[in-house]
XYZ file of C-alpha atoms in Angstrom:
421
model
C 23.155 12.861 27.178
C 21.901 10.069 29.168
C 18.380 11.373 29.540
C 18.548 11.932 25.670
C 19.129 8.301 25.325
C 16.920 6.828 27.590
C 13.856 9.418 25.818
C 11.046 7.061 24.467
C 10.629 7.674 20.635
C 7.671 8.936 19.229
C 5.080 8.145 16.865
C 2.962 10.643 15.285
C -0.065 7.885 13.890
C -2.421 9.799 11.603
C -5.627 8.566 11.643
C -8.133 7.490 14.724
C -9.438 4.616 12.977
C -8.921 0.886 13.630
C -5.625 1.014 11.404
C -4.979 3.754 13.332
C -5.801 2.636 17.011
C -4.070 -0.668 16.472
C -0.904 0.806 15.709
C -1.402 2.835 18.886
C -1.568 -0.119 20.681
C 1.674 -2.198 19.060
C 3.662 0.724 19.365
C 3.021 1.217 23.268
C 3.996 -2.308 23.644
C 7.145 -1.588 21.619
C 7.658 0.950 23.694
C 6.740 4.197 21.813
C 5.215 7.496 22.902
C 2.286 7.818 20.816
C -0.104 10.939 19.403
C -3.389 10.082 17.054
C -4.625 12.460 14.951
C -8.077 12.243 14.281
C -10.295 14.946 12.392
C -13.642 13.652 13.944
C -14.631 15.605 16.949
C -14.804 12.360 19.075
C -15.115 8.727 19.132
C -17.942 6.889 17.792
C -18.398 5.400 20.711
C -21.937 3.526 20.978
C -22.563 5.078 17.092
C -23.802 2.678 14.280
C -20.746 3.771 12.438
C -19.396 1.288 10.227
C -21.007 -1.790 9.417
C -19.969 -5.528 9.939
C -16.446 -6.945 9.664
C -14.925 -10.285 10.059
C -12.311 -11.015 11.973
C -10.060 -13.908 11.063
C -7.718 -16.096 13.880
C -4.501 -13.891 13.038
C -6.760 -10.774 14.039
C -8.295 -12.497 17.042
C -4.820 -13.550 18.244
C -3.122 -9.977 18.129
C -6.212 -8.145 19.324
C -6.855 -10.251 22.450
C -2.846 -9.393 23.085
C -3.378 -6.104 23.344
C -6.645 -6.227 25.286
C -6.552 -6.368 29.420
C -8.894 -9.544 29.156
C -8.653 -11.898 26.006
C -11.984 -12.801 27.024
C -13.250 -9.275 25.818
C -12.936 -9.796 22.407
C -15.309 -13.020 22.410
C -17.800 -11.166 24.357
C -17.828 -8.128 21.838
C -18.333 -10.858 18.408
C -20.370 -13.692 17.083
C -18.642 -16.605 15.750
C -18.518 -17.466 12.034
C -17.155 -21.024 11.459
C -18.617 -21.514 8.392
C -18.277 -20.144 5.044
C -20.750 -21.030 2.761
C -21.701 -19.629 -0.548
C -25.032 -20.680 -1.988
C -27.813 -19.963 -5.166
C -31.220 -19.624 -5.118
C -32.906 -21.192 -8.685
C -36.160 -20.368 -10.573
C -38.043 -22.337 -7.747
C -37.157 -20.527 -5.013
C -35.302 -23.718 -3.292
C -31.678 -22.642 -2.508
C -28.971 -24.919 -3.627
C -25.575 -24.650 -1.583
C -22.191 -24.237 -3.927
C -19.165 -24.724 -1.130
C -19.434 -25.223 2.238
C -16.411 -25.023 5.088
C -17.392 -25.655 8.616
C -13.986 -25.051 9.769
C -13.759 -21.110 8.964
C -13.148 -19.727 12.503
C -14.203 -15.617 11.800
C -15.622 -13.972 14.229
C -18.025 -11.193 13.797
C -18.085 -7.789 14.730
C -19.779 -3.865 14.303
C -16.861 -1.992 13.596
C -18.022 0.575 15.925
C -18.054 -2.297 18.757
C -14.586 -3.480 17.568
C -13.452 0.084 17.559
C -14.295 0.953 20.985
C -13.122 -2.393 22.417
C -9.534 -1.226 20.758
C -9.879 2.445 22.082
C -11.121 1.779 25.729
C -7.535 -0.074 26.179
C -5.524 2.932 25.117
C -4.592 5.809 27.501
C -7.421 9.146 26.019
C -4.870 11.244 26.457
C -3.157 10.238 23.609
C -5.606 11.446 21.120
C -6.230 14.362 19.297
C -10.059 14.543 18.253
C -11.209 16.954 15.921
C -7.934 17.771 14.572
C -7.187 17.759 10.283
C -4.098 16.944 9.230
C -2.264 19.670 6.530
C 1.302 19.098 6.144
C 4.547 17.056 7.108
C 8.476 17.696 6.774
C 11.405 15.861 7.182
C 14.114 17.742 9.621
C 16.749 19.023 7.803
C 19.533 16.384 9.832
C 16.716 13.616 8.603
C 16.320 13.184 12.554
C 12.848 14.004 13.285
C 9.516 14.322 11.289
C 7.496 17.439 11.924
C 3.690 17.108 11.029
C 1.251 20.123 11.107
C -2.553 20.275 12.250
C -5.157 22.625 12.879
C -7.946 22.552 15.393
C -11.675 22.239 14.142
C -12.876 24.077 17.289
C -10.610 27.009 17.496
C -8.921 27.078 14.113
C -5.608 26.769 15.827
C -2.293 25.540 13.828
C -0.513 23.031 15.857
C 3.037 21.425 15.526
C 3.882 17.966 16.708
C 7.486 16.472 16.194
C 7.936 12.972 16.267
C 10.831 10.396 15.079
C 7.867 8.706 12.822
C 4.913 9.387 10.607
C 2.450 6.478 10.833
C -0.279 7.372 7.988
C -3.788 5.603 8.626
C -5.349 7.807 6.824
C -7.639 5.250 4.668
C -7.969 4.583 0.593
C -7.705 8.055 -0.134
C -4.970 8.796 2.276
C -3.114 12.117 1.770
C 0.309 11.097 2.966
C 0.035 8.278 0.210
C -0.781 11.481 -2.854
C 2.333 13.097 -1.051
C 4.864 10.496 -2.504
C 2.706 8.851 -5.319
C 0.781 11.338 -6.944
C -0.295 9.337 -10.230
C -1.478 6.384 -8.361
C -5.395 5.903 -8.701
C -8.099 3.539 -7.395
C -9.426 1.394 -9.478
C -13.057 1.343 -9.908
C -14.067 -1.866 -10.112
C -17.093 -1.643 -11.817
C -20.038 -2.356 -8.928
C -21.130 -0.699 -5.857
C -22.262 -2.359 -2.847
C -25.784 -1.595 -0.928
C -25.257 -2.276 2.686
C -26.903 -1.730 6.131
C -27.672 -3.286 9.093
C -30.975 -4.235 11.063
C -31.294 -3.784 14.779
C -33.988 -6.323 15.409
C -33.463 -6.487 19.642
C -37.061 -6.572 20.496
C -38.582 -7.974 17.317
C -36.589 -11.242 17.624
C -40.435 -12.703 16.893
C -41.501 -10.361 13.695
C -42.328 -11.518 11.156
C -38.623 -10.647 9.006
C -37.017 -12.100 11.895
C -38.697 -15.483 11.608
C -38.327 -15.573 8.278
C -34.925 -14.714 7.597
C -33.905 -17.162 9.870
C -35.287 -19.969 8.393
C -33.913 -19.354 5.015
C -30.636 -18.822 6.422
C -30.946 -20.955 9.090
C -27.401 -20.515 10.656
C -27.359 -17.250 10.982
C -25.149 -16.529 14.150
C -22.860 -18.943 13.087
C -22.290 -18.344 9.080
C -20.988 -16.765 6.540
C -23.582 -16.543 3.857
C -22.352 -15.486 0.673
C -25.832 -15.721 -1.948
C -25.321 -15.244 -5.515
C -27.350 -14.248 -7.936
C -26.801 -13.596 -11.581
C -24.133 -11.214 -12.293
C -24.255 -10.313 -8.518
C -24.029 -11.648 -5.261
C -24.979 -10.528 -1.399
C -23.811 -11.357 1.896
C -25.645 -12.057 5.490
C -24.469 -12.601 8.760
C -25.467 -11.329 12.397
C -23.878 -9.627 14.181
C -23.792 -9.336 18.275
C -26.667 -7.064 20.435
C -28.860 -8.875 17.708
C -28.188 -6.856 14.750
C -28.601 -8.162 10.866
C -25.397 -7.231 8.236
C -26.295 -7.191 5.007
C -24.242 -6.162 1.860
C -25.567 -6.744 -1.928
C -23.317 -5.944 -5.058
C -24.467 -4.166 -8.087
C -22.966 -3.154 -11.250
C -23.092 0.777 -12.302
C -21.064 3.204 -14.171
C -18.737 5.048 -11.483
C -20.828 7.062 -9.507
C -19.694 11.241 -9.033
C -19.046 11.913 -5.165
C -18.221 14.798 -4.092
C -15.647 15.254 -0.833
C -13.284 13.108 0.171
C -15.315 9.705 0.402
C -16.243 6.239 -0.994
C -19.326 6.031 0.551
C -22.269 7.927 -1.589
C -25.177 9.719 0.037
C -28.532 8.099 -0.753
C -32.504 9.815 -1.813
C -35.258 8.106 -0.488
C -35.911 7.273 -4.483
C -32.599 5.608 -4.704
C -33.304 3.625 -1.937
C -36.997 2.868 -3.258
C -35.494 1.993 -6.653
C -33.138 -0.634 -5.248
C -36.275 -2.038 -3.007
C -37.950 -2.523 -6.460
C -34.405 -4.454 -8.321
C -33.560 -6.399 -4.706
C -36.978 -8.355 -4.936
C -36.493 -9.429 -8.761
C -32.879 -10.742 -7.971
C -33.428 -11.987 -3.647
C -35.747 -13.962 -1.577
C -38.706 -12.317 -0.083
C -37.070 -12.537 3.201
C -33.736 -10.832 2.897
C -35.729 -7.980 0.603
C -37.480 -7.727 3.922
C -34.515 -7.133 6.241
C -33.416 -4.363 3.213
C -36.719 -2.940 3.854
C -36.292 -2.754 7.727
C -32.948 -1.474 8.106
C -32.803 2.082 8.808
C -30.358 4.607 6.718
C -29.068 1.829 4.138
C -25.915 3.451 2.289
C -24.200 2.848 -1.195
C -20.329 2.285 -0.971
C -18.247 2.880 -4.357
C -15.967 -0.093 -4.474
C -12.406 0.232 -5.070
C -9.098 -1.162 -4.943
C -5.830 -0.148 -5.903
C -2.827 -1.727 -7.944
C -0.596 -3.210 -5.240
C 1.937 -0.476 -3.821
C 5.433 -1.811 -4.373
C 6.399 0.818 -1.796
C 4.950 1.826 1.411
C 7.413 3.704 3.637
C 10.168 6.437 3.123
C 12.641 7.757 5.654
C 10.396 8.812 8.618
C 6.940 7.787 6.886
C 5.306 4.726 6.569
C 1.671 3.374 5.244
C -0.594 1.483 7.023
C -3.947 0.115 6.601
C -6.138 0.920 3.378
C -3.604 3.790 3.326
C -0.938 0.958 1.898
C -3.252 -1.025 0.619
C -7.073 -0.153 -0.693
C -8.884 -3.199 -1.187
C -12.210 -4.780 -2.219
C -14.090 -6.510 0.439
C -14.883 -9.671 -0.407
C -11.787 -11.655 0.929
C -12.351 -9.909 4.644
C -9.641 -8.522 4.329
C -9.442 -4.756 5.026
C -9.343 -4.574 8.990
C -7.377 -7.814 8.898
C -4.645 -6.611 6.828
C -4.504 -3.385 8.864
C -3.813 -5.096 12.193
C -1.488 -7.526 11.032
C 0.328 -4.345 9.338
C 0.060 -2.532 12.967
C 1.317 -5.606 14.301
C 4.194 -6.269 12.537
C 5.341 -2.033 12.284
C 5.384 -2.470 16.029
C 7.600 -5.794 16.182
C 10.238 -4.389 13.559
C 10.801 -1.410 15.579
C 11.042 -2.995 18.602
C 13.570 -5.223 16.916
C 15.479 -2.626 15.830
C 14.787 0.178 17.994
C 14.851 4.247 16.731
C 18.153 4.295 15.804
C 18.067 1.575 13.346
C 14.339 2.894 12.210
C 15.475 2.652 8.362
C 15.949 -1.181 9.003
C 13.035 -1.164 11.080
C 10.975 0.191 7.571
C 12.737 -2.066 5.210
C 12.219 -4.986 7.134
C 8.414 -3.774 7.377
C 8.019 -2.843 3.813
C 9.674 -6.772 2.696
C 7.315 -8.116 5.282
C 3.931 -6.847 4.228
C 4.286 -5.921 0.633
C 4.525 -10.010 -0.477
C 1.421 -10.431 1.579
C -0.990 -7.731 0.998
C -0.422 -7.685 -2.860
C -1.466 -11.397 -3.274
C -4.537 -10.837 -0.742
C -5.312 -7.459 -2.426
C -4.926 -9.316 -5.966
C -6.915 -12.226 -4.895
C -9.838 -10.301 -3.276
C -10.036 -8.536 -6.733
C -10.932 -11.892 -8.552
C -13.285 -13.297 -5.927
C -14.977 -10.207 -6.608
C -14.924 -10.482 -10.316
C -16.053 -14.067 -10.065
C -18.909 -13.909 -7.473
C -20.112 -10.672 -9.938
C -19.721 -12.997 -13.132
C -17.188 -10.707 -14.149
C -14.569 -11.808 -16.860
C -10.985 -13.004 -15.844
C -8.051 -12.517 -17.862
C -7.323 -16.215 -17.656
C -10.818 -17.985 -17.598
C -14.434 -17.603 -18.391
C -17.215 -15.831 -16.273
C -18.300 -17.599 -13.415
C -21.632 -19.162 -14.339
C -23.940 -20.484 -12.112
C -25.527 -23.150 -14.064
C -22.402 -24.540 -15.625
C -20.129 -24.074 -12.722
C -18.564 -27.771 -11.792
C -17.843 -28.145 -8.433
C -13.903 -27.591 -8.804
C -14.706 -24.147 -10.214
C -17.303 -23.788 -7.041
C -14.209 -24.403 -4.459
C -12.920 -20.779 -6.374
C -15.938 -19.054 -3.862
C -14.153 -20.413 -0.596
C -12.626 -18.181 1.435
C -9.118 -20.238 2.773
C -7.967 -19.690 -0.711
C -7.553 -16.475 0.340
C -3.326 -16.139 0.087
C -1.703 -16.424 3.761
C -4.481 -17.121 4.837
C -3.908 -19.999 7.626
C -0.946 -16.814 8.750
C 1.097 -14.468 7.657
C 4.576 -13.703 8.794
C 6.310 -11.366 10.783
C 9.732 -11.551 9.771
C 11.666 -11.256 6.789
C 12.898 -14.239 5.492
């Protein structure tokens, strides 16, 4: 009976991504036994997966907990303390809109970030190349028993755990399980985005020029808009270029299971040709220059009102599919790692219901004001109409309705908490 008692629980987490890998990690400290699922044969370790993310203080603070050296994480990003958003008129000379030196980001490539994560967890407790097909609840409501089969050998596997942590992303599987009719929301654009390795052409010619246009690169946020659309800039470490420009298109057809859409050399020529009506000769450039540029369909979702039942609980874009313009997608999913992992420790396995509720009244009040919120910035930065104001306008805007563009109105966003009230 004893040993019984004194068994670690176990976590079953669903998902190898950075949702999924930072749960790994604040489960471990809360002393859980942990097993990732992951249908990718291995990870993307020194692969220009991904693209750029920013991470904001909250994120910095819980990562460098879990890291061996704090230090790791500020060798692994490039600071972005300011947030700027600025237009470019019909002579070329770029006027700034807001400006706020004190934004304290730091940027990363997510495949950087996602190895830092992964190097401090323990291999053995992943299962690469392994897709996901079913869960069920033990009959007692004890255990959770989740079903997987091997992409090398075809083999079904059964793990049992006392939780089902589902990272599985936007589309997530687990989510369809218990909410069938909810949908993403389309929201009307797609964004083109890539990066440019320039290590070793730090003196070309795009180089040169994109950095004096956007001089404080390195250090800045550069949000540029245009009309009816907007892009983004900022570098990111190993010398690398993240770019990201917004267009407006019916909903594209994909087929699979993604939200990122495969691109023909004529799609990519065609949005060459519409980048250098709308953008400055220099950032066309860098479009030009970076290898494999790829279209992502951008959606969100209606906030959840729930997000765990009994054994199972959402995490990540699972819980919460967002747009991207308030930074908050990898944010959100390690604060929600984060504070899963301090409610159970709290409350240990054989409260895990109150563990889940306190979860669930935790994170819902946050993420549906930041999901809400990074919806309109979107809309406005597109030129999009609100329901309760006018389009954004770029030649009429006064400055109060400029201060809309700035980041730290972002909801939580100087913290969130990690109790319930």
């Amino acid at each position: 009976m004893s040993e019984q008692k004194n068994k670690k629980p176990k976590a079953v987490i669903l998902g190898g991504s950075i949702a999924g890998i930072s749960c790994a990690h604040a489960l471990i400290l809360a002393g859980w036994d942990i097993v990732v699922l992951e249908k990718s044969n291995s990870p993307p370790k020194g692969s220009l997966t991904g693209a750029g993310i920013g991470i904001d203080p909250l994120g910095q603070q819980i990562i460098q907990s879990w890291l061996p050296r704090p230090e790791l994480l500020q060798e692994a990003t490039l600071p972005l303390k300011i947030d700027q958003n600025i237009v470019t008129g019909g002579d070329k000379t770029t006027r700034v809109l807001t400006r706020d030196e004190n934004f304290n980001f730091r940027a990363a490539h997510w495949a950087d970030l996602h190895s830092l994560l992964y190097d401090g967890l323990p291999p053995e407790i992943f299962l690469w190349g392994h897709l996901y097909l079913s869960f069920c609840i033990s009959e007692d409501q004890t255990s959770v028993n989740v079903e997987a089969k091997s992409l090398q050998t075809n083999e079904i596997i059964e793990i049992n755990g006392d939780l089902l942590i589902a990272a599985d992303g936007c589309l997530s599987s687990v989510r369809r399980t218990f909410l069938p009719r909810v949908k993403l929301r389309y929201s009307g654009y797609c964004a083109w985005r890539g990066v440019l390795d320039f290590s070793g052409k730090e003196n070309s010619e795009a180089i040169i020029g994109i950095k004096r246009e956007y001089p404080e690169l390195g250090n800045c946020l550069y949000f540029h808009l245009g009309s009816g659309t907007h892009s983004v800039l900022y570098e990111l470490p190993k010398k690398k270029l993240n770019w990201i420009w917004y267009v407006h298109q019916p909903e594209p057809e994909v087929k699979g299971n993604s939200v990122t859409m495969k691109v023909s050399s004529d799609m990519i020529n065609n949005m060459y040709q519409e980048a250098e009506k709308v953008w400055l000769p220099q950032l066309v450039q860098v479009m030009k220059e970076t290898k494999e540029p790829f279209l992502n369909i951008i959606y969100d979702c209606d906030p959840l009102e729930q997000i765990c039942w009994d054994k199972v609980v959402l995490v990540g874009d699972a819980a919460h599919p967002t747009t991207p313009h308030g930074l908050r997608s990898t944010n959100m999913s390690i604060a929600d790692a984060a504070v899963l992992g301090k409610c159970l420790q709290k409350w240990g396995v054989e409260n895990l219901p109150y563990a889940l509720e306190e979860y669930l009244r935790v994170r819902v009040p946050v993420i549906t004001k930041q999901v809400l919120h990074s919806r309109k910035m979107g809309r406005i930065k597109q030129g999009l109409p609100l329901p309760d104001c006018e389009p954004f306008d770029l030649h009429t805007a006064s400055p109060e309705d400029c201060e809309e563009l700035q980041q730290k109105n972002m909801p939580f966003f100087s913290g969130v908490p990690f109790w319930a009230e």
